[in-house]
CSV table of C-alpha atoms in Angstrom, one decimal:
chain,number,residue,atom,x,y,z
A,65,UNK,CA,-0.8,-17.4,-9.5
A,66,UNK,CA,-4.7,-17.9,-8.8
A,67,UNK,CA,-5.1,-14.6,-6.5
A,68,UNK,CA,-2.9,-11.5,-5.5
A,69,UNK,CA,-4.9,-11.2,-2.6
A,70,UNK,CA,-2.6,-7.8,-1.9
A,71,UNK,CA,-4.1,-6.2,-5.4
A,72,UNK,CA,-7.8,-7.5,-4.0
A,73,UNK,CA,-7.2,-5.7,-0.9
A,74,UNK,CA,-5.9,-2.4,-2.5
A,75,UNK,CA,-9.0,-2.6,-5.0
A,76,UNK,CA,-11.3,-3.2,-2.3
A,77,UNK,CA,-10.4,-0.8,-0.2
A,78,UNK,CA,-10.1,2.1,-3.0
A,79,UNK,CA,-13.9,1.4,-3.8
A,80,UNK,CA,-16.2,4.1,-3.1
A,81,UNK,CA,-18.5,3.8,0.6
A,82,UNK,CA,-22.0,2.3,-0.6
A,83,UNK,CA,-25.7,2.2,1.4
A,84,UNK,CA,-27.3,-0.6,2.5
A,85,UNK,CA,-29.5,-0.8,-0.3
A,86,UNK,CA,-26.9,-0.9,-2.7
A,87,UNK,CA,-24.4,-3.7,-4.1
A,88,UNK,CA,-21.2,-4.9,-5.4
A,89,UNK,CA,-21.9,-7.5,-8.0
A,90,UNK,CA,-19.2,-10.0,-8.4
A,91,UNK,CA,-19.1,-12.1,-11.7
A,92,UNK,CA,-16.8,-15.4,-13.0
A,93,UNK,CA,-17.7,-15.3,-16.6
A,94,UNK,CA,-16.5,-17.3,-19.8
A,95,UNK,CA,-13.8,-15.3,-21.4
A,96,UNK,CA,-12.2,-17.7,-24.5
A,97,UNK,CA,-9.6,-16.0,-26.1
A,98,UNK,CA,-6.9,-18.4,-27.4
A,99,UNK,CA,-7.7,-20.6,-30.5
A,100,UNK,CA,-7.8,-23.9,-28.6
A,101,UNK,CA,-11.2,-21.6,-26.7
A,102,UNK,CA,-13.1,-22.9,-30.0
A,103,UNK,CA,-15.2,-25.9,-28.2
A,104,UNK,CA,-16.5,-23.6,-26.2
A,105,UNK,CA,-19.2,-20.7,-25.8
A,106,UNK,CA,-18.3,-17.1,-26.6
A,107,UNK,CA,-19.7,-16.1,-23.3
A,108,UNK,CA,-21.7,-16.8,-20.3
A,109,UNK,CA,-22.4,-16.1,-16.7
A,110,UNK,CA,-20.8,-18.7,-14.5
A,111,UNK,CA,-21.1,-17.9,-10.7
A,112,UNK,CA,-22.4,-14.9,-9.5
A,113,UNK,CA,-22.2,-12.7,-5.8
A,114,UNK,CA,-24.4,-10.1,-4.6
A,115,UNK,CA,-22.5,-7.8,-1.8
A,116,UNK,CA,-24.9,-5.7,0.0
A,117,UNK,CA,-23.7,-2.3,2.0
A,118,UNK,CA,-23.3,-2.0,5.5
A,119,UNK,CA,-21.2,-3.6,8.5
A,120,UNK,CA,-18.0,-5.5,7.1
A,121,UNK,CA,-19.0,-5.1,3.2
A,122,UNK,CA,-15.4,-4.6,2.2
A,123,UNK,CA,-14.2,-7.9,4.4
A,124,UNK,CA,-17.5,-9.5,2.4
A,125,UNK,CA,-16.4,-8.3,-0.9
A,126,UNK,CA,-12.7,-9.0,-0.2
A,127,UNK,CA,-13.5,-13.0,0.1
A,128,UNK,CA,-16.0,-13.2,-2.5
A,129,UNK,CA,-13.7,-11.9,-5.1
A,130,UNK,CA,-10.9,-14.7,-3.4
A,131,UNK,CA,-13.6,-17.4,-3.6
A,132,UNK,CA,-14.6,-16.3,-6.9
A,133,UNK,CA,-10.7,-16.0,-8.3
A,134,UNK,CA,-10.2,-19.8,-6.7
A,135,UNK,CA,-13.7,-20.9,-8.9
A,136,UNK,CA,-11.9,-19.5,-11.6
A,137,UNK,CA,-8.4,-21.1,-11.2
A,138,UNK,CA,-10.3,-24.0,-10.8
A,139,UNK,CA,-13.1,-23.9,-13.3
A,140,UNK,CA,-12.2,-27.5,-15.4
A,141,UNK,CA,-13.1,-28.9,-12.3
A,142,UNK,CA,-15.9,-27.1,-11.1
A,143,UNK,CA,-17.8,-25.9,-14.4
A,144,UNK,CA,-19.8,-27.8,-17.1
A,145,UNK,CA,-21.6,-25.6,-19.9
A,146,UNK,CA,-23.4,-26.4,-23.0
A,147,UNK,CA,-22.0,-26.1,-26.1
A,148,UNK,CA,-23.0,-27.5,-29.7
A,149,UNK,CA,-25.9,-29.8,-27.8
A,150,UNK,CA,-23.6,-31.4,-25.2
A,151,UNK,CA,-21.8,-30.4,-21.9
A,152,UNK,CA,-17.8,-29.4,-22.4
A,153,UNK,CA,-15.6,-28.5,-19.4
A,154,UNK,CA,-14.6,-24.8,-18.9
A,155,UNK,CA,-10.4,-24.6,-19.0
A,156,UNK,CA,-9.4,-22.1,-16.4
A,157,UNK,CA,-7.4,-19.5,-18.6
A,158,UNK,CA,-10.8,-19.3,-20.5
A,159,UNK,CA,-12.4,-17.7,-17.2
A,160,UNK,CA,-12.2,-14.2,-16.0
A,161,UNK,CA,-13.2,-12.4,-12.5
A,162,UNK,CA,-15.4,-9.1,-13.0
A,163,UNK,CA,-16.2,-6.7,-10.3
A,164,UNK,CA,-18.8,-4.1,-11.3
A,165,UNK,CA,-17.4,-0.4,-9.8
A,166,UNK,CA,-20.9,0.7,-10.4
A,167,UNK,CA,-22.9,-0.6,-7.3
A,168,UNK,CA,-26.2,-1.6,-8.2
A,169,UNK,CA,-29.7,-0.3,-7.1
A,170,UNK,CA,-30.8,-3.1,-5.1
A,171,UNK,CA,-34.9,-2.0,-4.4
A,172,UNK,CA,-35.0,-0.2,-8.2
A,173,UNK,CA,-33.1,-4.0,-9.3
A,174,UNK,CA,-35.8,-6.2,-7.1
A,175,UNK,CA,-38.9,-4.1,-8.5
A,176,UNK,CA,-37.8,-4.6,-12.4
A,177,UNK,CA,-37.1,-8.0,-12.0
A,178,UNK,CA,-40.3,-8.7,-10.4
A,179,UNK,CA,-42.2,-6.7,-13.1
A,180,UNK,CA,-40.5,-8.2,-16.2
A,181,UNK,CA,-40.3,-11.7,-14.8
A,182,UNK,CA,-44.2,-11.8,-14.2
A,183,UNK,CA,-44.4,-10.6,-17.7
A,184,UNK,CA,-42.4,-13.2,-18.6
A,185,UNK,CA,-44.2,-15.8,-17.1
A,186,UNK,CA,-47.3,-15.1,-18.4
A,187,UNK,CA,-46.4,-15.1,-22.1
A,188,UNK,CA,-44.6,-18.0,-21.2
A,189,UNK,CA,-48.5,-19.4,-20.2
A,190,UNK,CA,-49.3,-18.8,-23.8
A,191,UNK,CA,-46.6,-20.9,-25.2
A,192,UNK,CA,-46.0,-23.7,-22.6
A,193,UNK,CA,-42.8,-23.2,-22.2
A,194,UNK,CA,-40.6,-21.8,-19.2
A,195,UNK,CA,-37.0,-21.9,-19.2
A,196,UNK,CA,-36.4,-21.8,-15.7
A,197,UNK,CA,-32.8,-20.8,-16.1
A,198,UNK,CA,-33.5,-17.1,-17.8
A,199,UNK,CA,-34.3,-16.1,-14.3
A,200,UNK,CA,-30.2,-16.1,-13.5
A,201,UNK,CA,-29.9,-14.3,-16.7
A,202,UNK,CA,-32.8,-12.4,-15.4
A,203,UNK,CA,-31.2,-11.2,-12.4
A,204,UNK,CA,-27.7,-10.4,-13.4
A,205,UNK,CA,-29.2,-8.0,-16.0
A,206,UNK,CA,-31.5,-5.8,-13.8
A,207,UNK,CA,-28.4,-5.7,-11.3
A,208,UNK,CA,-26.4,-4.1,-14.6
A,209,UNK,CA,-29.3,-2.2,-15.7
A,210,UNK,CA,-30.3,-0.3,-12.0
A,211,UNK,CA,-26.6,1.1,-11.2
A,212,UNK,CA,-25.2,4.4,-9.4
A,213,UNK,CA,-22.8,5.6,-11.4
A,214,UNK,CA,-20.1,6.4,-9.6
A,215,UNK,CA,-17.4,5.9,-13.0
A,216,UNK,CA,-17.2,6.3,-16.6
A,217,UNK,CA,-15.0,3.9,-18.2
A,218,UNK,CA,-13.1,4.1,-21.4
A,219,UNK,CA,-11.0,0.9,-22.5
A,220,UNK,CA,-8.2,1.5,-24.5
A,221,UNK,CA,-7.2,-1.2,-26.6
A,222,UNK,CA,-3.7,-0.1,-27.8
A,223,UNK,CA,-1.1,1.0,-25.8
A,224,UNK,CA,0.6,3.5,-28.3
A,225,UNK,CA,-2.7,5.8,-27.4
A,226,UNK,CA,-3.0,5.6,-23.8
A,227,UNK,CA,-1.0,8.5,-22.6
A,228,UNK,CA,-2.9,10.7,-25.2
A,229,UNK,CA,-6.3,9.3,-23.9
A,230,UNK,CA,-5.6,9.6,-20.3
A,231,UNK,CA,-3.8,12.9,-20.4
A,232,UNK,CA,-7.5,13.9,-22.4
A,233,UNK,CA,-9.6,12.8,-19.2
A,234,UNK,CA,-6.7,14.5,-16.8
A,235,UNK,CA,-7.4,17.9,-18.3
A,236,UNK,CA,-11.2,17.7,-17.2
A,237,UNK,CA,-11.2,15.9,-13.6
A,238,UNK,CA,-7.8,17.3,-12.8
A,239,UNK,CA,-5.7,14.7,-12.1
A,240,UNK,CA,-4.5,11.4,-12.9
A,241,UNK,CA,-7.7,9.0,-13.1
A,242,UNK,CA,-8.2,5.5,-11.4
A,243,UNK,CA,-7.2,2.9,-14.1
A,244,UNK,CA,-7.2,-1.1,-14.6
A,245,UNK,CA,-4.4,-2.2,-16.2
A,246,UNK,CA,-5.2,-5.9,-17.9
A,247,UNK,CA,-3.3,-7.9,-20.7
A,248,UNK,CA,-3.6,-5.7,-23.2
A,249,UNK,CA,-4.5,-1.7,-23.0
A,250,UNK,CA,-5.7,-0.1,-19.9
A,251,UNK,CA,-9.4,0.5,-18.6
A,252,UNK,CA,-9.7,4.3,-17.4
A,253,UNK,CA,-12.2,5.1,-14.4
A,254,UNK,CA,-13.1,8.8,-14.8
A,255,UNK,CA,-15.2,9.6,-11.3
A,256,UNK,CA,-18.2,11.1,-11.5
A,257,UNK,CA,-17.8,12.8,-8.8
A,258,UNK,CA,-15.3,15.2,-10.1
A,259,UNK,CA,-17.6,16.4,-12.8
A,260,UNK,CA,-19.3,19.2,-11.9
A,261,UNK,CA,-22.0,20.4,-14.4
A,262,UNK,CA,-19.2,22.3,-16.1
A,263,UNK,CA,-16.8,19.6,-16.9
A,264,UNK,CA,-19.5,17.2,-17.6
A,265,UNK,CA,-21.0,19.2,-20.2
A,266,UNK,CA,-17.5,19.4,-21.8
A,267,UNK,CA,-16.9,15.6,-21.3
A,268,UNK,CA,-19.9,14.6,-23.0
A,269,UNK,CA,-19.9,17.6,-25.6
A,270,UNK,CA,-16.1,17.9,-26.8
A,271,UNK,CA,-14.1,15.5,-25.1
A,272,UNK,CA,-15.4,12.0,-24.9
A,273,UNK,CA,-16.9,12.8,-29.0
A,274,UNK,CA,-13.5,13.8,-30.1
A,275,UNK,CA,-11.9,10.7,-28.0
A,276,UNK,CA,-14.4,7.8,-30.0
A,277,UNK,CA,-13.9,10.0,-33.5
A,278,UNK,CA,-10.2,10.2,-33.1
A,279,UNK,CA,-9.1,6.7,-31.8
A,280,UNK,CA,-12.6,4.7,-33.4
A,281,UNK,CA,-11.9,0.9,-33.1
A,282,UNK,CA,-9.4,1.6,-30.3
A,283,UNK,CA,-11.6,2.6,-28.0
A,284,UNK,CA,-15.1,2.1,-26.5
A,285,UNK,CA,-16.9,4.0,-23.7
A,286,UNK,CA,-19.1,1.9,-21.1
A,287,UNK,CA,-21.5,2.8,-18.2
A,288,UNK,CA,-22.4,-0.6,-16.6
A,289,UNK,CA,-18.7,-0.4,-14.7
A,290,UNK,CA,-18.4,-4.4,-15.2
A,291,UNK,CA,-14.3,-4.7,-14.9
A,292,UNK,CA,-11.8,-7.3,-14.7
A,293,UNK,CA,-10.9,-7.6,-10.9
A,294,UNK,CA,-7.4,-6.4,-9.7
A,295,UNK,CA,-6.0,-9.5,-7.9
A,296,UNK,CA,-7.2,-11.7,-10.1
A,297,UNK,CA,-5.5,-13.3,-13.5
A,298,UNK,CA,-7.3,-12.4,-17.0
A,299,UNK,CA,-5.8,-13.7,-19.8
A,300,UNK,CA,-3.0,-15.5,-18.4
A,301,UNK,CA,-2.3,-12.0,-16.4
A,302,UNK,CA,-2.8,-10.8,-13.2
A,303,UNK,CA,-5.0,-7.7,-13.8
A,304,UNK,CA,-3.0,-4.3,-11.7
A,305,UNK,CA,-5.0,-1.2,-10.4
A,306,UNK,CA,-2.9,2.2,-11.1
A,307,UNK,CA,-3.8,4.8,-8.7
């Protein structure tokens, strides 16, 4: 299966409202995981999509995480990277569709990138050399960087702890959280919005402490809100959103 375009439309739709001058950033990114993945890089941005807010974003973000998903099935075809000082083909099951639930700042994102890429530039004046292509790089980081967060997410590796770990986050936001169920584990979405300053004190003080000390290795907290994309196949699975 390349796309469950059914999944795509249940994520999309679940996705919070954004503003016009914020974005859902779409990424297909090199994901090697099997031991024949050894000829090529251990990462790396492949195609990236910027949706803005306003009229028709979710129709917008429905079809770039379609055309993204059929890059991605078809990624020995369509992408070349370095590796090792020559260009290797990308196999598809080494490819993996990320949505970032975060929506980015899009003014805060176009001011830092400006500022750090003129600094850029002019040490680059000092040394001759520009490498045009950290601009891409560039971008997709100040896009990570300048987010609204809307989600915490925890990823749980092991399966044997995730009923302990989400029944932990139920007790604070009161119910069952959002969560993004991929090969192996389960990424859990607690919503910002149902922390008041309360329960966010206690997440951050008690709760989300005695979650990383109690299941260390097993777990890891992120802000950024970059996830695998429900509807689309990572790691020779299609990824599943629980609600």
């Amino acid at each position: 299966m390349t796309v469950d375009e059914n999944e795509v439309r249940k994520f999309v739709e679940w996705l919070p409202e954004i503003s016009e001058d914020e974005a859902y950033v779409v990424q297909v990114m090199l994901r090697p995981w099997k031991p024949s993945h050894t000829n090529i890089p251990k990462s790396g941005l492949l195609h990236l999509e910027v949706i803005e807010g306003g009229d028709g974003f979710r129709e917008r973000l429905f079809d770039a995480i379609v055309r993204a998903a059929l890059l991605a099935s078809n990624a020995g075809t369509v992408f070349r990277v370095a590796h090792h000082g020559r260009m290797v083909r990308v196999p598809p099951d080494a490819v993996a569709v990320y949505t970032r639930v975060n929506p980015s700042l899009l003014i805060r994102a176009a001011t830092r990138l400006c500022i750090e890429h003129i600094e850029y530039l002019q040490s680059a004046a000092y040394s001759g050399k520009v490498e045009y292509s950290v601009l891409t790089r560039r971008i997709a980081s100040v896009l990570a960087r300048e987010i609204h967060t809307r989600f915490h997410i925890i990823d749980v590796d092991d399966d044997s702890i995730v009923d302990n770990v989400v029944a932990a986050v139920e007790d604070i936001v009161g119910y069952v959280p959002p969560r993004i169920k991929t090969r192996r584990g389960l990424h859990i979405l607690v919503p910002v919005s149902n922390l008041d300053a309360n329960r966010a004190k206690k997440w951050f003080r008690e709760v989300l402490p005695m979650l990383m000390e109690r299941y260390r290795g097993l777990i890891e907290y992120k802000r950024e809100g970059l996830e695998p994309t429900p509807g689309t196949v990572y790691k020779g699975v299609v990824v599943r959103l629980l609600l």
